[in-house]
mmCIF file with all atom_site columns, C-alpha atoms in Angstrom:
data_model
loop_
_atom_site.group_PDB
_atom_site.id
_atom_site.type_symbol
_atom_site.label_atom_id
_atom_site.label_alt_id
_atom_site.label_comp_id
_atom_site.label_asym_id
_atom_site.label_entity_id
_atom_site.label_seq_id
_atom_site.pdbx_PDB_ins_code
_atom_site.Cartn_x
_atom_site.Cartn_y
_atom_site.Cartn_z
_atom_site.occupancy
_atom_site.B_iso_or_equiv
_atom_site.pdbx_formal_charge
_atom_site.auth_seq_id
_atom_site.auth_comp_id
_atom_site.auth_asym_id
_atom_site.auth_atom_id
_atom_site.pdbx_PDB_model_num
ATOM 1   C CA . MET A 1 1   ? 138.228 158.955 83.156  1.00 50.00 ? 776 MET A CA 1
ATOM 2   C CA . SER A 1 2   ? 137.233 157.040 79.992  1.00 63.00 ? 777 SER A CA 1
ATOM 3   C CA . ASP A 1 3   ? 138.461 158.012 76.545  1.00 80.00 ? 778 ASP A CA 1
ATOM 4   C CA . ILE A 1 4   ? 136.755 161.002 74.916  1.00 89.00 ? 779 ILE A CA 1
ATOM 5   C CA . LYS A 1 5   ? 135.883 160.027 71.350  1.00 93.00 ? 780 LYS A CA 1
ATOM 6   C CA . LEU A 1 6   ? 136.236 162.629 68.600  1.00 93.00 ? 781 LEU A CA 1
ATOM 7   C CA . ALA A 1 7   ? 135.635 162.045 64.892  1.00 93.00 ? 782 ALA A CA 1
ATOM 8   C CA . ALA A 1 8   ? 138.344 163.800 62.863  1.00 94.00 ? 783 ALA A CA 1
ATOM 9   C CA . GLU A 1 9   ? 138.673 164.712 59.202  1.00 90.00 ? 784 GLU A CA 1
ATOM 10  C CA . ALA A 1 10  ? 141.932 164.943 57.269  1.00 89.00 ? 785 ALA A CA 1
ATOM 11  C CA . ARG A 1 11  ? 143.002 168.526 56.589  1.00 82.00 ? 786 ARG A CA 1
ATOM 12  C CA . THR A 1 12  ? 144.381 169.389 53.156  1.00 74.00 ? 787 THR A CA 1
ATOM 13  C CA . GLU A 1 13  ? 144.292 173.204 53.320  1.00 72.00 ? 788 GLU A CA 1
ATOM 14  C CA . PHE A 1 14  ? 146.843 175.135 55.336  1.00 72.00 ? 789 PHE A CA 1
ATOM 15  C CA . GLY A 1 15  ? 147.632 178.732 56.240  1.00 70.00 ? 790 GLY A CA 1
ATOM 16  C CA . LYS A 1 16  ? 145.720 181.449 58.088  1.00 74.00 ? 791 LYS A CA 1
ATOM 17  C CA . GLY A 1 17  ? 142.997 181.725 55.463  1.00 74.00 ? 792 GLY A CA 1
ATOM 18  C CA . ALA A 1 18  ? 142.300 178.007 55.570  1.00 77.00 ? 793 ALA A CA 1
ATOM 19  C CA . ALA A 1 19  ? 142.286 178.032 59.378  1.00 76.00 ? 794 ALA A CA 1
ATOM 20  C CA . ARG A 1 20  ? 139.725 180.861 59.395  1.00 75.00 ? 795 ARG A CA 1
ATOM 21  C CA . ARG A 1 21  ? 137.481 178.937 56.988  1.00 79.00 ? 796 ARG A CA 1
ATOM 22  C CA . ILE A 1 22  ? 137.715 175.858 59.202  1.00 81.00 ? 797 ILE A CA 1
ATOM 23  C CA . ARG A 1 23  ? 136.743 177.844 62.306  1.00 78.00 ? 798 ARG A CA 1
ATOM 24  C CA . ARG A 1 24  ? 133.870 179.556 60.451  1.00 76.00 ? 799 ARG A CA 1
ATOM 25  C CA . ALA A 1 25  ? 132.539 176.054 59.753  1.00 84.00 ? 800 ALA A CA 1
ATOM 26  C CA . ASN A 1 26  ? 132.541 175.456 63.555  1.00 86.00 ? 801 ASN A CA 1
ATOM 27  C CA . LYS A 1 27  ? 135.528 173.149 63.372  1.00 90.00 ? 802 LYS A CA 1
ATOM 28  C CA . ILE A 1 28  ? 138.968 173.296 64.989  1.00 90.00 ? 803 ILE A CA 1
ATOM 29  C CA . PRO A 1 29  ? 142.279 172.696 63.172  1.00 91.00 ? 804 PRO A CA 1
ATOM 30  C CA . ALA A 1 30  ? 144.644 170.324 64.955  1.00 92.00 ? 805 ALA A CA 1
ATOM 31  C CA . VAL A 1 31  ? 147.717 168.157 64.454  1.00 93.00 ? 806 VAL A CA 1
ATOM 32  C CA . LEU A 1 32  ? 148.516 164.642 65.690  1.00 94.00 ? 807 LEU A CA 1
ATOM 33  C CA . TYR A 1 33  ? 152.172 163.745 66.224  1.00 94.00 ? 808 TYR A CA 1
ATOM 34  C CA . GLY A 1 34  ? 154.415 161.343 68.107  1.00 91.00 ? 809 GLY A CA 1
ATOM 35  C CA . HIS A 1 35  ? 155.799 157.798 68.091  1.00 87.00 ? 810 HIS A CA 1
ATOM 36  C CA . GLY A 1 36  ? 157.823 158.460 64.956  1.00 85.00 ? 811 GLY A CA 1
ATOM 37  C CA . ALA A 1 37  ? 154.767 158.971 62.769  1.00 81.00 ? 812 ALA A CA 1
ATOM 38  C CA . ASP A 1 38  ? 154.450 161.813 60.292  1.00 87.00 ? 813 ASP A CA 1
ATOM 39  C CA . PRO A 1 39  ? 152.299 164.632 61.711  1.00 90.00 ? 814 PRO A CA 1
ATOM 40  C CA . LEU A 1 40  ? 148.625 164.233 60.810  1.00 90.00 ? 815 LEU A CA 1
ATOM 41  C CA . HIS A 1 41  ? 146.806 167.489 60.101  1.00 91.00 ? 816 HIS A CA 1
ATOM 42  C CA . ILE A 1 42  ? 143.149 167.177 61.022  1.00 92.00 ? 817 ILE A CA 1
ATOM 43  C CA . THR A 1 43  ? 139.979 169.110 61.801  1.00 93.00 ? 818 THR A CA 1
ATOM 44  C CA . LEU A 1 44  ? 137.744 168.346 64.766  1.00 93.00 ? 819 LEU A CA 1
ATOM 45  C CA . PRO A 1 45  ? 134.100 169.174 65.550  1.00 92.00 ? 820 PRO A CA 1
ATOM 46  C CA . GLY A 1 46  ? 134.107 172.540 67.304  1.00 89.00 ? 821 GLY A CA 1
ATOM 47  C CA . HIS A 1 47  ? 131.417 172.168 69.975  1.00 88.00 ? 822 HIS A CA 1
ATOM 48  C CA . GLU A 1 48  ? 132.333 168.638 71.075  1.00 90.00 ? 823 GLU A CA 1
ATOM 49  C CA . THR A 1 49  ? 136.024 169.512 71.215  1.00 89.00 ? 824 THR A CA 1
ATOM 50  C CA . MET A 1 50  ? 135.423 172.698 73.241  1.00 89.00 ? 825 MET A CA 1
ATOM 51  C CA . LEU A 1 51  ? 133.428 170.693 75.797  1.00 88.00 ? 826 LEU A CA 1
ATOM 52  C CA . ALA A 1 52  ? 136.071 167.950 75.943  1.00 87.00 ? 827 ALA A CA 1
ATOM 53  C CA . MET A 1 53  ? 138.899 170.436 76.528  1.00 88.00 ? 828 MET A CA 1
ATOM 54  C CA . ARG A 1 54  ? 137.331 171.493 79.840  1.00 86.00 ? 829 ARG A CA 1
ATOM 55  C CA . HIS A 1 55  ? 138.906 168.364 81.306  1.00 84.00 ? 830 HIS A CA 1
ATOM 56  C CA . SER A 1 56  ? 142.615 168.696 82.116  1.00 84.00 ? 831 SER A CA 1
ATOM 57  C CA . ASN A 1 57  ? 144.853 165.893 80.819  1.00 90.00 ? 832 ASN A CA 1
ATOM 58  C CA . ALA A 1 58  ? 141.942 164.108 79.164  1.00 90.00 ? 833 ALA A CA 1
ATOM 59  C CA . LEU A 1 59  ? 142.629 161.034 77.031  1.00 92.00 ? 834 LEU A CA 1
ATOM 60  C CA . PHE A 1 60  ? 141.181 161.254 73.523  1.00 94.00 ? 835 PHE A CA 1
ATOM 61  C CA . SER A 1 61  ? 140.287 158.537 71.027  1.00 94.00 ? 836 SER A CA 1
ATOM 62  C CA . ILE A 1 62  ? 140.591 160.346 67.720  1.00 95.00 ? 837 ILE A CA 1
ATOM 63  C CA . GLU A 1 63  ? 138.970 158.476 64.834  1.00 94.00 ? 838 GLU A CA 1
ATOM 64  C CA . LEU A 1 64  ? 140.328 159.192 61.357  1.00 91.00 ? 839 LEU A CA 1
ATOM 65  C CA . ASP A 1 65  ? 139.778 157.198 58.164  1.00 87.00 ? 840 ASP A CA 1
ATOM 66  C CA . GLY A 1 66  ? 138.680 154.086 60.022  1.00 89.00 ? 841 GLY A CA 1
ATOM 67  C CA . LYS A 1 67  ? 141.644 154.170 62.422  1.00 90.00 ? 842 LYS A CA 1
ATOM 68  C CA . THR A 1 68  ? 141.739 155.320 66.051  1.00 93.00 ? 843 THR A CA 1
ATOM 69  C CA . GLU A 1 69  ? 144.653 157.048 67.748  1.00 92.00 ? 844 GLU A CA 1
ATOM 70  C CA . LEU A 1 70  ? 144.908 157.612 71.494  1.00 94.00 ? 845 LEU A CA 1
ATOM 71  C CA . ALA A 1 71  ? 146.190 161.107 72.224  1.00 94.00 ? 846 ALA A CA 1
ATOM 72  C CA . VAL A 1 72  ? 146.475 163.852 74.831  1.00 94.00 ? 847 VAL A CA 1
ATOM 73  C CA . ALA A 1 73  ? 146.421 167.594 74.191  1.00 93.00 ? 848 ALA A CA 1
ATOM 74  C CA . LYS A 1 74  ? 149.914 169.054 74.645  1.00 90.00 ? 849 LYS A CA 1
ATOM 75  C CA . ASP A 1 75  ? 149.365 172.597 73.388  1.00 89.00 ? 850 ASP A CA 1
ATOM 76  C CA . VAL A 1 76  ? 146.104 174.516 73.038  1.00 91.00 ? 851 VAL A CA 1
ATOM 77  C CA . GLN A 1 77  ? 146.154 177.891 71.303  1.00 88.00 ? 852 GLN A CA 1
ATOM 78  C CA . ARG A 1 78  ? 143.289 180.206 72.270  1.00 87.00 ? 853 ARG A CA 1
ATOM 79  C CA . THR A 1 79  ? 142.229 183.701 71.269  1.00 83.00 ? 854 THR A CA 1
ATOM 80  C CA . PRO A 1 80  ? 143.224 186.266 73.926  1.00 85.00 ? 855 PRO A CA 1
ATOM 81  C CA . VAL A 1 81  ? 139.803 187.943 74.054  1.00 81.00 ? 856 VAL A CA 1
ATOM 82  C CA . ASN A 1 82  ? 137.272 185.120 74.502  1.00 78.00 ? 857 ASN A CA 1
ATOM 83  C CA . SER A 1 83  ? 139.531 182.043 74.867  1.00 79.00 ? 858 SER A CA 1
ATOM 84  C CA . THR A 1 84  ? 138.108 180.380 71.764  1.00 82.00 ? 859 THR A CA 1
ATOM 85  C CA . ILE A 1 85  ? 140.283 177.438 70.723  1.00 87.00 ? 860 ILE A CA 1
ATOM 86  C CA . GLU A 1 86  ? 142.250 178.222 67.550  1.00 87.00 ? 861 GLU A CA 1
ATOM 87  C CA . HIS A 1 87  ? 144.454 175.131 67.259  1.00 88.00 ? 862 HIS A CA 1
ATOM 88  C CA . ILE A 1 88  ? 145.393 172.009 69.231  1.00 93.00 ? 863 ILE A CA 1
ATOM 89  C CA . ASP A 1 89  ? 148.569 169.910 69.196  1.00 94.00 ? 864 ASP A CA 1
ATOM 90  C CA . PHE A 1 90  ? 147.854 166.305 70.182  1.00 95.00 ? 865 PHE A CA 1
ATOM 91  C CA . LEU A 1 91  ? 150.534 163.842 71.297  1.00 95.00 ? 866 LEU A CA 1
ATOM 92  C CA . ILE A 1 92  ? 149.903 160.233 70.251  1.00 94.00 ? 867 ILE A CA 1
ATOM 93  C CA . VAL A 1 93  ? 150.198 157.839 73.214  1.00 94.00 ? 868 VAL A CA 1
ATOM 94  C CA . ARG A 1 94  ? 150.002 154.093 73.757  1.00 93.00 ? 869 ARG A CA 1
ATOM 95  C CA . ARG A 1 95  ? 148.296 152.100 76.494  1.00 89.00 ? 870 ARG A CA 1
ATOM 96  C CA . GLY A 1 96  ? 150.803 151.238 79.223  1.00 91.00 ? 871 GLY A CA 1
ATOM 97  C CA . GLU A 1 97  ? 153.015 154.215 78.336  1.00 94.00 ? 872 GLU A CA 1
ATOM 98  C CA . LYS A 1 98  ? 153.935 156.838 80.947  1.00 95.00 ? 873 LYS A CA 1
ATOM 99  C CA . ILE A 1 99  ? 154.139 160.510 80.022  1.00 94.00 ? 874 ILE A CA 1
ATOM 100 C CA . ALA A 1 100 ? 154.889 163.793 81.809  1.00 94.00 ? 875 ALA A CA 1
ATOM 101 C CA . VAL A 1 101 ? 152.026 166.232 82.381  1.00 93.00 ? 876 VAL A CA 1
ATOM 102 C CA . ASP A 1 102 ? 151.265 169.283 84.509  1.00 94.00 ? 877 ASP A CA 1
ATOM 103 C CA . VAL A 1 103 ? 148.427 168.956 87.036  1.00 94.00 ? 878 VAL A CA 1
ATOM 104 C CA . THR A 1 104 ? 146.522 171.820 88.631  1.00 94.00 ? 879 THR A CA 1
ATOM 105 C CA . VAL A 1 105 ? 146.989 172.538 92.353  1.00 96.00 ? 880 VAL A CA 1
ATOM 106 C CA . ASN A 1 106 ? 143.731 172.837 94.320  1.00 96.00 ? 881 ASN A CA 1
ATOM 107 C CA . VAL A 1 107 ? 144.078 174.252 97.840  1.00 96.00 ? 882 VAL A CA 1
ATOM 108 C CA . VAL A 1 108 ? 141.698 172.801 100.461 1.00 95.00 ? 883 VAL A CA 1
ATOM 109 C CA . GLY A 1 109 ? 141.151 173.524 104.153 1.00 95.00 ? 884 GLY A CA 1
ATOM 110 C CA . GLU A 1 110 ? 141.631 176.671 106.233 1.00 94.00 ? 885 GLU A CA 1
ATOM 111 C CA . SER A 1 111 ? 144.886 177.956 107.675 1.00 94.00 ? 886 SER A CA 1
ATOM 112 C CA . ALA A 1 112 ? 145.048 179.231 111.260 1.00 93.00 ? 887 ALA A CA 1
ATOM 113 C CA . PRO A 1 113 ? 142.865 182.262 112.146 1.00 94.00 ? 888 PRO A CA 1
ATOM 114 C CA . GLY A 1 114 ? 144.446 185.582 111.192 1.00 93.00 ? 889 GLY A CA 1
ATOM 115 C CA . THR A 1 115 ? 146.582 184.097 108.392 1.00 95.00 ? 890 THR A CA 1
ATOM 116 C CA . ILE A 1 116 ? 146.361 184.016 104.614 1.00 95.00 ? 891 ILE A CA 1
ATOM 117 C CA . HIS A 1 117 ? 147.890 181.676 102.054 1.00 95.00 ? 892 HIS A CA 1
ATOM 118 C CA . PHE A 1 118 ? 149.757 182.224 98.806  1.00 94.00 ? 893 PHE A CA 1
ATOM 119 C CA . VAL A 1 119 ? 149.864 179.638 96.021  1.00 96.00 ? 894 VAL A CA 1
ATOM 120 C CA . GLU A 1 120 ? 153.507 179.566 94.912  1.00 96.00 ? 895 GLU A CA 1
ATOM 121 C CA . ALA A 1 121 ? 152.991 176.893 92.235  1.00 95.00 ? 896 ALA A CA 1
ATOM 122 C CA . GLN A 1 122 ? 149.763 176.716 90.214  1.00 95.00 ? 897 GLN A CA 1
ATOM 123 C CA . THR A 1 123 ? 150.727 173.314 88.764  1.00 96.00 ? 898 THR A CA 1
ATOM 124 C CA . LEU A 1 124 ? 152.991 170.348 89.528  1.00 96.00 ? 899 LEU A CA 1
ATOM 125 C CA . SER A 1 125 ? 154.776 168.199 86.957  1.00 96.00 ? 900 SER A CA 1
ATOM 126 C CA . VAL A 1 126 ? 154.154 164.489 87.333  1.00 96.00 ? 901 VAL A CA 1
ATOM 127 C CA . GLU A 1 127 ? 154.661 161.311 85.346  1.00 96.00 ? 902 GLU A CA 1
ATOM 128 C CA . ALA A 1 128 ? 151.710 158.941 85.032  1.00 95.00 ? 903 ALA A CA 1
ATOM 129 C CA . LEU A 1 129 ? 150.149 156.360 82.751  1.00 94.00 ? 904 LEU A CA 1
ATOM 130 C CA . ALA A 1 130 ? 148.777 157.997 79.622  1.00 92.00 ? 905 ALA A CA 1
ATOM 131 C CA . THR A 1 131 ? 145.513 156.134 80.174  1.00 88.00 ? 906 THR A CA 1
ATOM 132 C CA . ASN A 1 132 ? 145.193 157.335 83.783  1.00 90.00 ? 907 ASN A CA 1
ATOM 133 C CA . LEU A 1 133 ? 146.336 160.946 83.919  1.00 91.00 ? 908 LEU A CA 1
ATOM 134 C CA . PRO A 1 134 ? 145.325 162.992 86.987  1.00 92.00 ? 909 PRO A CA 1
ATOM 135 C CA . GLU A 1 135 ? 143.437 166.249 86.398  1.00 89.00 ? 910 GLU A CA 1
ATOM 136 C CA . SER A 1 136 ? 144.524 167.909 89.651  1.00 92.00 ? 911 SER A CA 1
ATOM 137 C CA . VAL A 1 137 ? 146.039 167.417 93.108  1.00 94.00 ? 912 VAL A CA 1
ATOM 138 C CA . GLU A 1 138 ? 144.720 168.634 96.454  1.00 95.00 ? 913 GLU A CA 1
ATOM 139 C CA . VAL A 1 139 ? 146.971 170.506 98.874  1.00 95.00 ? 914 VAL A CA 1
ATOM 140 C CA . SER A 1 140 ? 145.636 170.824 102.430 1.00 95.00 ? 915 SER A CA 1
ATOM 141 C CA . ILE A 1 141 ? 146.519 173.917 104.477 1.00 95.00 ? 916 ILE A CA 1
ATOM 142 C CA . GLU A 1 142 ? 144.236 172.982 107.374 1.00 94.00 ? 917 GLU A CA 1
ATOM 143 C CA . GLY A 1 143 ? 145.496 174.594 110.607 1.00 94.00 ? 918 GLY A CA 1
ATOM 144 C CA . LEU A 1 144 ? 148.834 175.791 109.180 1.00 95.00 ? 919 LEU A CA 1
ATOM 145 C CA . GLU A 1 145 ? 150.363 178.740 111.043 1.00 94.00 ? 920 GLU A CA 1
ATOM 146 C CA . ALA A 1 146 ? 152.057 181.840 109.642 1.00 94.00 ? 921 ALA A CA 1
ATOM 147 C CA . GLY A 1 147 ? 155.536 180.970 108.374 1.00 94.00 ? 922 GLY A CA 1
ATOM 148 C CA . GLN A 1 148 ? 154.624 177.387 107.463 1.00 95.00 ? 923 GLN A CA 1
ATOM 149 C CA . HIS A 1 149 ? 154.483 176.092 103.893 1.00 94.00 ? 924 HIS A CA 1
ATOM 150 C CA . VAL A 1 150 ? 153.763 172.947 101.890 1.00 96.00 ? 925 VAL A CA 1
ATOM 151 C CA . THR A 1 151 ? 156.427 171.638 99.514  1.00 97.00 ? 926 THR A CA 1
ATOM 152 C CA . ALA A 1 152 ? 155.889 169.583 96.371  1.00 97.00 ? 927 ALA A CA 1
ATOM 153 C CA . GLY A 1 153 ? 157.311 166.517 98.101  1.00 96.00 ? 928 GLY A CA 1
ATOM 154 C CA . GLU A 1 154 ? 154.633 166.781 100.817 1.00 96.00 ? 929 GLU A CA 1
ATOM 155 C CA . VAL A 1 155 ? 151.732 166.695 98.357  1.00 95.00 ? 930 VAL A CA 1
ATOM 156 C CA . THR A 1 156 ? 149.840 163.397 98.161  1.00 94.00 ? 931 THR A CA 1
ATOM 157 C CA . LEU A 1 157 ? 149.799 162.305 94.528  1.00 94.00 ? 932 LEU A CA 1
ATOM 158 C CA . PRO A 1 158 ? 147.185 160.080 92.875  1.00 90.00 ? 933 PRO A CA 1
ATOM 159 C CA . GLU A 1 159 ? 148.068 156.390 92.770  1.00 89.00 ? 934 GLU A CA 1
ATOM 160 C CA . GLY A 1 160 ? 150.517 155.599 89.993  1.00 91.00 ? 935 GLY A CA 1
ATOM 161 C CA . ALA A 1 161 ? 151.794 159.176 89.614  1.00 94.00 ? 936 ALA A CA 1
ATOM 162 C CA . THR A 1 162 ? 155.450 160.126 90.211  1.00 96.00 ? 937 THR A CA 1
ATOM 163 C CA . LEU A 1 163 ? 156.557 163.666 91.094  1.00 97.00 ? 938 LEU A CA 1
ATOM 164 C CA . LEU A 1 164 ? 158.856 165.398 88.593  1.00 97.00 ? 939 LEU A CA 1
ATOM 165 C CA . THR A 1 165 ? 158.840 168.854 90.218  1.00 97.00 ? 940 THR A CA 1
ATOM 166 C CA . ASP A 1 166 ? 161.651 169.544 92.714  1.00 97.00 ? 941 ASP A CA 1
ATOM 167 C CA . PRO A 1 167 ? 160.308 168.045 95.972  1.00 97.00 ? 942 PRO A CA 1
ATOM 168 C CA . ASP A 1 168 ? 161.709 171.011 97.938  1.00 97.00 ? 943 ASP A CA 1
ATOM 169 C CA . ALA A 1 169 ? 159.839 173.563 95.825  1.00 96.00 ? 944 ALA A CA 1
ATOM 170 C CA . ALA A 1 170 ? 157.232 175.536 97.799  1.00 96.00 ? 945 ALA A CA 1
ATOM 171 C CA . VAL A 1 171 ? 153.658 174.989 96.610  1.00 97.00 ? 946 VAL A CA 1
ATOM 172 C CA . VAL A 1 172 ? 151.632 176.958 99.186  1.00 97.00 ? 947 VAL A CA 1
ATOM 173 C CA . ALA A 1 173 ? 152.924 179.383 101.844 1.00 96.00 ? 948 ALA A CA 1
ATOM 174 C CA . VAL A 1 174 ? 151.013 180.710 104.854 1.00 96.00 ? 949 VAL A CA 1
ATOM 175 C CA . SER A 1 175 ? 151.692 184.147 106.338 1.00 95.00 ? 950 SER A CA 1
ATOM 176 C CA . GLU A 1 176 ? 150.124 187.073 108.158 1.00 92.00 ? 951 GLU A CA 1
ATOM 177 C CA . PRO A 1 177 ? 148.202 189.567 106.007 1.00 89.00 ? 952 PRO A CA 1
ATOM 178 C CA . ARG A 1 178 ? 150.749 192.126 104.833 1.00 75.00 ? 953 ARG A CA 1
ATOM 179 C CA . GLY A 1 179 ? 148.287 195.022 104.903 1.00 64.00 ? 954 GLY A CA 1
ATOM 180 C CA . GLU A 1 180 ? 147.391 194.474 108.546 1.00 48.00 ? 955 GLU A CA 1
ATOM 181 C CA . VAL A 1 181 ? 151.032 194.140 109.550 1.00 45.00 ? 956 VAL A CA 1
ATOM 182 C CA . ALA A 1 182 ? 151.842 197.393 107.751 1.00 44.00 ? 957 ALA A CA 1
ATOM 183 C CA . ASP A 1 183 ? 148.856 199.167 109.343 1.00 49.00 ? 958 ASP A CA 1
ATOM 184 C CA . GLU A 1 184 ? 149.897 198.042 112.824 1.00 48.00 ? 959 GLU A CA 1
ATOM 185 C CA . ALA A 1 185 ? 153.449 199.259 112.203 1.00 44.00 ? 960 ALA A CA 1
ATOM 186 C CA . GLU A 1 186 ? 152.177 202.644 110.991 1.00 49.00 ? 961 GLU A CA 1
ATOM 187 C CA . GLU A 1 187 ? 149.853 202.953 114.008 1.00 53.00 ? 962 GLU A CA 1
ATOM 188 C CA . GLY A 1 188 ? 152.773 202.190 116.317 1.00 51.00 ? 963 GLY A CA 1
ATOM 189 C CA . GLU A 1 189 ? 154.959 204.809 114.652 1.00 52.00 ? 964 GLU A CA 1
ATOM 190 C CA . ALA A 1 190 ? 152.141 207.402 114.850 1.00 51.00 ? 965 ALA A CA 1
ATOM 191 C CA . ALA A 1 191 ? 151.662 206.708 118.559 1.00 52.00 ? 966 ALA A CA 1
ATOM 192 C CA . GLU A 1 192 ? 155.397 207.092 119.211 1.00 56.00 ? 967 GLU A CA 1
ATOM 193 C CA . THR A 1 193 ? 155.444 210.390 117.272 1.00 53.00 ? 968 THR A CA 1
ATOM 194 C CA . ALA A 1 194 ? 152.464 211.681 119.269 1.00 52.00 ? 969 ALA A CA 1
ATOM 195 C CA . GLU A 1 195 ? 154.107 210.712 122.566 1.00 58.00 ? 970 GLU A CA 1
ATOM 196 C CA . ALA A 1 196 ? 157.340 212.463 121.537 1.00 53.00 ? 971 ALA A CA 1
ATOM 197 C CA . ALA A 1 197 ? 155.414 215.609 120.646 1.00 53.00 ? 972 ALA A CA 1
ATOM 198 C CA . GLU A 1 198 ? 153.583 215.627 123.984 1.00 56.00 ? 973 GLU A CA 1
ATOM 199 C CA . SER A 1 199 ? 156.923 215.250 125.819 1.00 55.00 ? 974 SER A CA 1
ATOM 200 C CA . THR A 1 200 ? 158.365 218.211 123.949 1.00 54.00 ? 975 THR A CA 1
ATOM 201 C CA . GLU A 1 201 ? 155.349 220.388 124.667 1.00 54.00 ? 976 GLU A CA 1
ATOM 202 C CA . GLY A 1 202 ? 155.475 219.391 128.358 1.00 52.00 ? 977 GLY A CA 1
#
């Protein structure tokens, strides 16, 4: 994915009141930090930033006072009700540098008939080039039987990415539906009870 360009403005007001005024102006307060530089407090255009943040692990080119910094979003604070972005922490990165990020797990395929799957890990931690960060990884469960699972070490990672999560950690597990198993057990117990009652009456 190419860099997402955002034009930033320096922020001189701080505190909750200032943050509310910034958001009322359809802008988002943010901070740029990393590589030994003093944190830069900035504001970003609200609509463009909201659209850009739909991409996981996106690389941003943030333009400020004639200079451009490459950065990735490390922490995004959202309102609990409507998920509006309240504040973003950006980590400054350099081309050729590797950083650690979390990538979303997407399950593909169908497990064996009569089974269901459980996602044990929603994300995996990987290390990759800051300029080529993966958004997600695919985990295939095609044909897996009950009792089988996929570990982090079995997941195919994008080229250039290195796994940081414990390779033995379970990512997806396949099992029989618990409700059906419980229903079958209850039906079996009911049948045994009925048979016992008939024997007593006889």
